[in-house]
CSV table of C-alpha atoms in Angstrom, one decimal:
chain,number,residue,atom,x,y,z
A,1,ALA,CA,5.0,-12.9,-8.5
A,2,ARG,CA,3.2,-15.5,-6.3
A,3,VAL,CA,6.3,-15.9,-4.1
A,4,LEU,CA,6.6,-12.1,-3.7
A,5,GLN,CA,2.9,-11.9,-2.8
A,6,ARG,CA,3.4,-14.7,-0.2
A,7,ASN,CA,6.1,-12.6,1.3
A,8,GLY,CA,3.7,-9.6,1.7
A,9,CYS,CA,4.7,-7.7,-1.4
A,10,GLU,CA,2.3,-5.8,-3.7
A,11,VAL,CA,3.4,-6.8,-7.2
A,12,LEU,CA,2.9,-4.4,-10.1
A,13,VAL,CA,3.6,-5.6,-13.6
A,14,PRO,CA,4.0,-2.8,-16.2
A,15,ARG,CA,2.3,-3.9,-19.4
A,16,ALA,CA,4.6,-1.8,-21.6
A,17,GLN,CA,7.8,-3.3,-20.4
A,18,GLY,CA,10.0,-5.2,-22.9
A,19,CYS,CA,13.4,-6.7,-23.5
A,20,CYS,CA,16.1,-5.3,-21.2
A,21,GLY,CA,18.6,-4.9,-24.1
A,22,ALA,CA,21.3,-7.2,-22.6
A,23,LEU,CA,21.7,-9.3,-25.8
A,24,HIS,CA,22.0,-6.2,-27.9
A,25,TYR,CA,24.4,-4.5,-25.5
A,26,HIS,CA,26.7,-7.5,-25.3
A,27,ALA,CA,26.7,-7.8,-29.1
A,28,GLY,CA,27.9,-4.2,-29.4
A,29,LEU,CA,24.5,-3.0,-30.6
A,30,VAL,CA,24.5,0.0,-28.2
A,31,GLU,CA,21.9,2.2,-29.9
A,32,PRO,CA,19.1,-0.5,-29.9
A,33,ALA,CA,20.1,-1.4,-26.3
A,34,GLU,CA,19.7,2.3,-25.3
A,35,LYS,CA,16.2,2.5,-26.9
A,36,LEU,CA,15.1,-0.6,-25.1
A,37,ALA,CA,16.5,0.7,-21.8
A,38,ALA,CA,14.7,4.1,-22.3
A,39,ALA,CA,11.5,2.3,-23.1
A,40,ASN,CA,11.6,0.2,-19.9
A,41,CYS,CA,12.3,3.3,-17.8
A,42,ALA,CA,9.3,5.0,-19.5
A,43,ALA,CA,7.1,1.9,-18.9
A,44,LEU,CA,7.2,2.4,-15.2
A,45,GLY,CA,6.3,6.0,-15.5
A,46,GLU,CA,4.9,7.5,-12.3
A,47,GLN,CA,5.1,4.0,-10.6
A,48,LEU,CA,8.9,4.3,-10.5
A,49,ALA,CA,8.7,6.7,-7.5
A,50,GLN,CA,6.2,4.5,-5.7
A,51,VAL,CA,8.0,1.1,-5.9
A,52,ASP,CA,10.6,0.0,-3.4
A,53,ALA,CA,12.3,-2.4,-5.8
A,54,ILE,CA,12.4,-3.5,-9.4
A,55,VAL,CA,12.6,-7.3,-9.1
A,56,ASN,CA,14.2,-9.4,-11.8
A,57,ASN,CA,14.4,-13.2,-12.0
A,58,ALA,CA,16.8,-13.5,-15.0
A,59,GLY,CA,20.5,-13.5,-14.0
A,60,GLY,CA,21.5,-12.5,-17.5
A,61,CYS,CA,19.3,-9.5,-17.6
A,62,GLY,CA,20.2,-8.2,-14.1
A,63,PRO,CA,23.6,-6.8,-14.9
A,64,VAL,CA,22.3,-4.6,-17.7
A,65,LEU,CA,19.2,-3.5,-15.8
A,66,LYS,CA,21.5,-2.4,-13.0
A,67,GLU,CA,23.6,-0.5,-15.5
A,68,TYR,CA,20.8,1.6,-17.1
A,69,SER,CA,22.3,4.6,-15.4
A,70,HIS,CA,25.5,4.1,-17.2
A,71,LEU,CA,23.9,3.1,-20.5
A,72,LEU,CA,21.7,6.2,-20.6
A,73,GLU,CA,23.9,8.7,-18.8
A,74,LYS,CA,24.1,11.0,-21.9
A,75,SER,CA,20.4,10.7,-22.8
A,76,THR,CA,17.3,12.6,-21.8
A,77,SER,CA,16.4,9.6,-19.7
A,78,ALA,CA,19.5,9.9,-17.5
A,79,ARG,CA,17.7,11.0,-14.3
A,80,ILE,CA,15.0,8.3,-14.5
A,81,ALA,CA,17.6,5.7,-15.5
A,82,SER,CA,19.6,6.5,-12.4
A,83,ILE,CA,16.6,6.0,-10.1
A,84,PHE,CA,15.6,2.8,-12.1
A,85,SER,CA,19.1,1.2,-11.7
A,86,ALA,CA,19.3,1.9,-8.0
A,87,LYS,CA,16.1,-0.1,-7.4
A,88,VAL,CA,16.9,-3.2,-9.4
A,89,ARG,CA,17.3,-6.4,-7.4
A,90,ASP,CA,17.6,-10.1,-8.4
A,91,ILE,CA,14.7,-12.0,-6.9
A,92,SER,CA,17.0,-14.0,-4.6
A,93,GLU,CA,18.8,-10.9,-3.5
A,94,PHE,CA,15.6,-9.1,-2.8
A,95,LEU,CA,14.0,-12.0,-0.8
A,96,VAL,CA,17.0,-12.5,1.4
A,97,GLU,CA,17.2,-8.7,2.1
A,98,LEU,CA,13.5,-8.8,2.9
A,99,GLY,CA,13.7,-11.8,5.2
A,100,PRO,CA,11.6,-14.5,3.5
A,101,VAL,CA,8.6,-16.3,5.0
A,102,ALA,CA,9.7,-19.8,5.9
A,103,PRO,CA,8.3,-22.4,3.4
A,104,ARG,CA,6.5,-25.3,5.1
A,105,HIS,CA,5.9,-28.1,2.6
A,106,PRO,CA,8.8,-30.6,2.4
A,107,LEU,CA,10.5,-31.3,-0.9
A,108,LYS,CA,12.3,-34.5,-0.2
A,109,ILE,CA,14.8,-34.3,-3.0
A,110,LYS,CA,18.6,-34.2,-3.5
A,111,ALA,CA,19.4,-31.0,-5.5
A,112,THR,CA,22.3,-29.0,-6.7
A,113,TYR,CA,22.8,-25.4,-7.9
A,114,HIS,CA,24.5,-23.9,-10.9
A,115,ASP,CA,25.9,-20.4,-10.7
A,116,ALA,CA,24.7,-18.4,-13.7
A,117,CYS,CA,27.5,-16.2,-15.0
A,118,GLY,CA,25.4,-13.0,-15.0
A,119,LEU,CA,24.4,-13.7,-11.4
A,120,SER,CA,27.6,-14.9,-9.8
A,121,HIS,CA,30.3,-13.0,-11.8
A,122,ALA,CA,28.6,-9.8,-13.0
A,123,GLN,CA,26.3,-9.3,-9.9
A,124,LYS,CA,28.4,-11.2,-7.3
A,125,ILE,CA,25.2,-12.9,-6.1
A,126,ARG,CA,26.2,-16.4,-5.0
A,127,ARG,CA,24.9,-17.0,-1.5
A,128,PRO,CA,21.3,-15.7,-1.6
A,129,PRO,CA,19.9,-18.4,-4.0
A,130,ARG,CA,21.4,-21.1,-1.9
A,131,GLN,CA,20.0,-19.5,1.2
A,132,LEU,CA,16.5,-19.8,-0.3
A,133,LEU,CA,17.0,-23.4,-1.2
A,134,GLU,CA,18.4,-24.3,2.2
A,135,MET,CA,15.2,-23.0,3.8
A,136,ILE,CA,13.1,-25.7,2.1
A,137,PRO,CA,12.3,-28.6,4.5
A,138,GLY,CA,13.6,-31.9,3.2
A,139,LEU,CA,15.7,-30.5,0.4
A,140,GLU,CA,19.3,-31.7,0.4
A,141,LEU,CA,21.5,-29.2,-1.4
A,142,VAL,CA,24.8,-30.8,-2.6
A,143,PRO,CA,27.8,-28.9,-4.2
A,144,LEU,CA,28.3,-28.9,-7.9
A,145,GLY,CA,31.7,-29.3,-9.5
A,146,GLU,CA,32.8,-26.3,-11.5
A,147,SER,CA,29.6,-24.5,-10.5
A,148,GLU,CA,30.8,-21.1,-11.7
A,149,TYR,CA,32.0,-22.4,-15.1
A,150,CYS,CA,29.8,-21.3,-18.0
A,151,CYS,CA,27.2,-23.8,-19.2
A,152,GLY,CA,27.6,-22.6,-22.7
A,153,ALA,CA,24.4,-20.5,-23.0
A,154,ALA,CA,26.1,-17.2,-22.4
A,155,GLY,CA,23.4,-15.0,-23.9
A,156,SER,CA,23.4,-15.9,-27.6
A,157,TYR,CA,26.7,-17.8,-27.5
A,158,ASN,CA,24.9,-21.2,-28.0
A,159,LEU,CA,23.5,-19.8,-31.2
A,160,THR,CA,26.6,-18.1,-32.6
A,161,GLN,CA,29.1,-20.7,-31.5
A,162,PRO,CA,27.1,-23.9,-31.2
A,163,ASP,CA,30.0,-26.4,-31.3
A,164,MET,CA,31.9,-24.8,-28.4
A,165,ALA,CA,28.6,-24.2,-26.5
A,166,ALA,CA,27.7,-27.9,-26.9
A,167,GLN,CA,31.0,-28.9,-25.3
A,168,LEU,CA,30.4,-26.6,-22.4
A,169,GLY,CA,26.8,-27.9,-22.1
A,170,ALA,CA,27.9,-31.5,-22.1
A,171,ARG,CA,30.6,-30.8,-19.5
A,172,LYS,CA,28.1,-29.0,-17.2
A,173,ALA,CA,25.5,-31.8,-17.6
A,174,GLN,CA,28.1,-34.4,-16.6
A,175,HIS,CA,29.0,-32.5,-13.4
A,176,ILE,CA,25.3,-32.4,-12.6
A,177,LEU,CA,24.8,-36.1,-13.2
A,178,ASP,CA,27.9,-36.8,-11.0
A,179,THR,CA,26.2,-35.3,-8.0
A,180,GLY,CA,23.4,-37.9,-8.2
A,181,ALA,CA,20.9,-35.0,-7.8
A,182,GLN,CA,17.2,-35.3,-8.7
A,183,ALA,CA,17.0,-31.5,-9.5
A,184,VAL,CA,19.3,-28.7,-10.6
A,185,PHE,CA,18.5,-25.1,-10.0
A,186,ALA,CA,19.8,-22.0,-11.8
A,187,GLY,CA,18.8,-18.3,-11.6
A,188,ASN,CA,18.9,-17.6,-15.3
A,189,VAL,CA,16.6,-18.6,-18.1
A,190,GLY,CA,19.4,-19.1,-20.7
A,191,CYS,CA,21.2,-21.5,-18.4
A,192,LEU,CA,18.0,-23.4,-17.7
A,193,LEU,CA,17.4,-23.9,-21.4
A,194,GLN,CA,21.0,-25.0,-22.1
A,195,ILE,CA,21.3,-27.3,-19.1
A,196,GLY,CA,17.8,-28.8,-19.8
A,197,ARG,CA,18.7,-29.5,-23.4
A,198,HIS,CA,21.8,-31.5,-22.5
A,199,LEU,CA,20.3,-33.3,-19.5
A,200,ARG,CA,17.3,-34.5,-21.5
A,201,GLN,CA,19.6,-36.8,-23.5
A,202,GLN,CA,20.5,-38.8,-20.4
A,203,ARG,CA,18.1,-37.8,-17.6
A,204,PRO,CA,14.8,-36.5,-18.9
A,205,ASP,CA,13.3,-37.0,-15.5
A,206,LEU,CA,15.7,-34.6,-13.7
A,207,TRP,CA,14.0,-31.4,-12.6
A,208,VAL,CA,15.6,-28.3,-14.1
A,209,ALA,CA,14.2,-25.1,-12.6
A,210,HIS,CA,14.7,-21.6,-11.1
A,211,PRO,CA,15.2,-21.6,-7.3
A,212,VAL,CA,12.0,-19.6,-7.0
A,213,ASP,CA,10.1,-22.5,-8.6
A,214,ALA,CA,11.3,-24.7,-5.7
A,215,LEU,CA,10.4,-22.1,-3.2
A,216,TRP,CA,6.9,-21.8,-4.6
A,217,ALA,CA,6.5,-25.6,-4.6
A,218,SER,CA,7.4,-25.6,-0.9
A,219,TYR,CA,5.0,-22.7,-0.2
A,220,SER,CA,2.1,-24.2,-2.1
A,221,GLY,CA,2.6,-27.9,-1.7
A,222,ARG,CA,2.4,-28.3,-5.5
A,223,MET,CA,5.3,-29.4,-7.7
């Protein structure tokens, strides 16, 4: 929210918003997902017509938020869901379209970026997060091996299939360590939790964060 405000946006946070329903939908629990989607559409109410974008910072939520029009196409919320979906933007996607204010405070770190599946595969958003990171003075962004391979979080996969998820997590962590980076950024909360868990075993000092956290650090001068 602070990054959006720094970029001249008025930020509205509907208090009645809740879970987007992605976990339910991917698990085949369509009816609960529909209820959550309808509730989020209703939460915006009259503000929906007033806002230019519905900004989301969780790569795993974005694909379903953008599909509310499909999810609710046969419901009484179909019209509002269509308007809702058309306005959904990932934070990196939105800022790049807007033309972000240049950050000024240097972050003299070597960093790498992991492509969250929901962001890179489902939404085809790969370049915008990197563009934001490349704007930061002093930050050296290095490529990550198998960047688009799943880290093992995959929604609830690390809960339902912990052994396989752990193998994927360890593999992702090793690729990150191989870069020699001091920080790794990812645009999804599930990936951050999974990657952080596996990196803590070997490099608890390595910064694991969302690209917008890095952007705010460079705007504010506070890590």
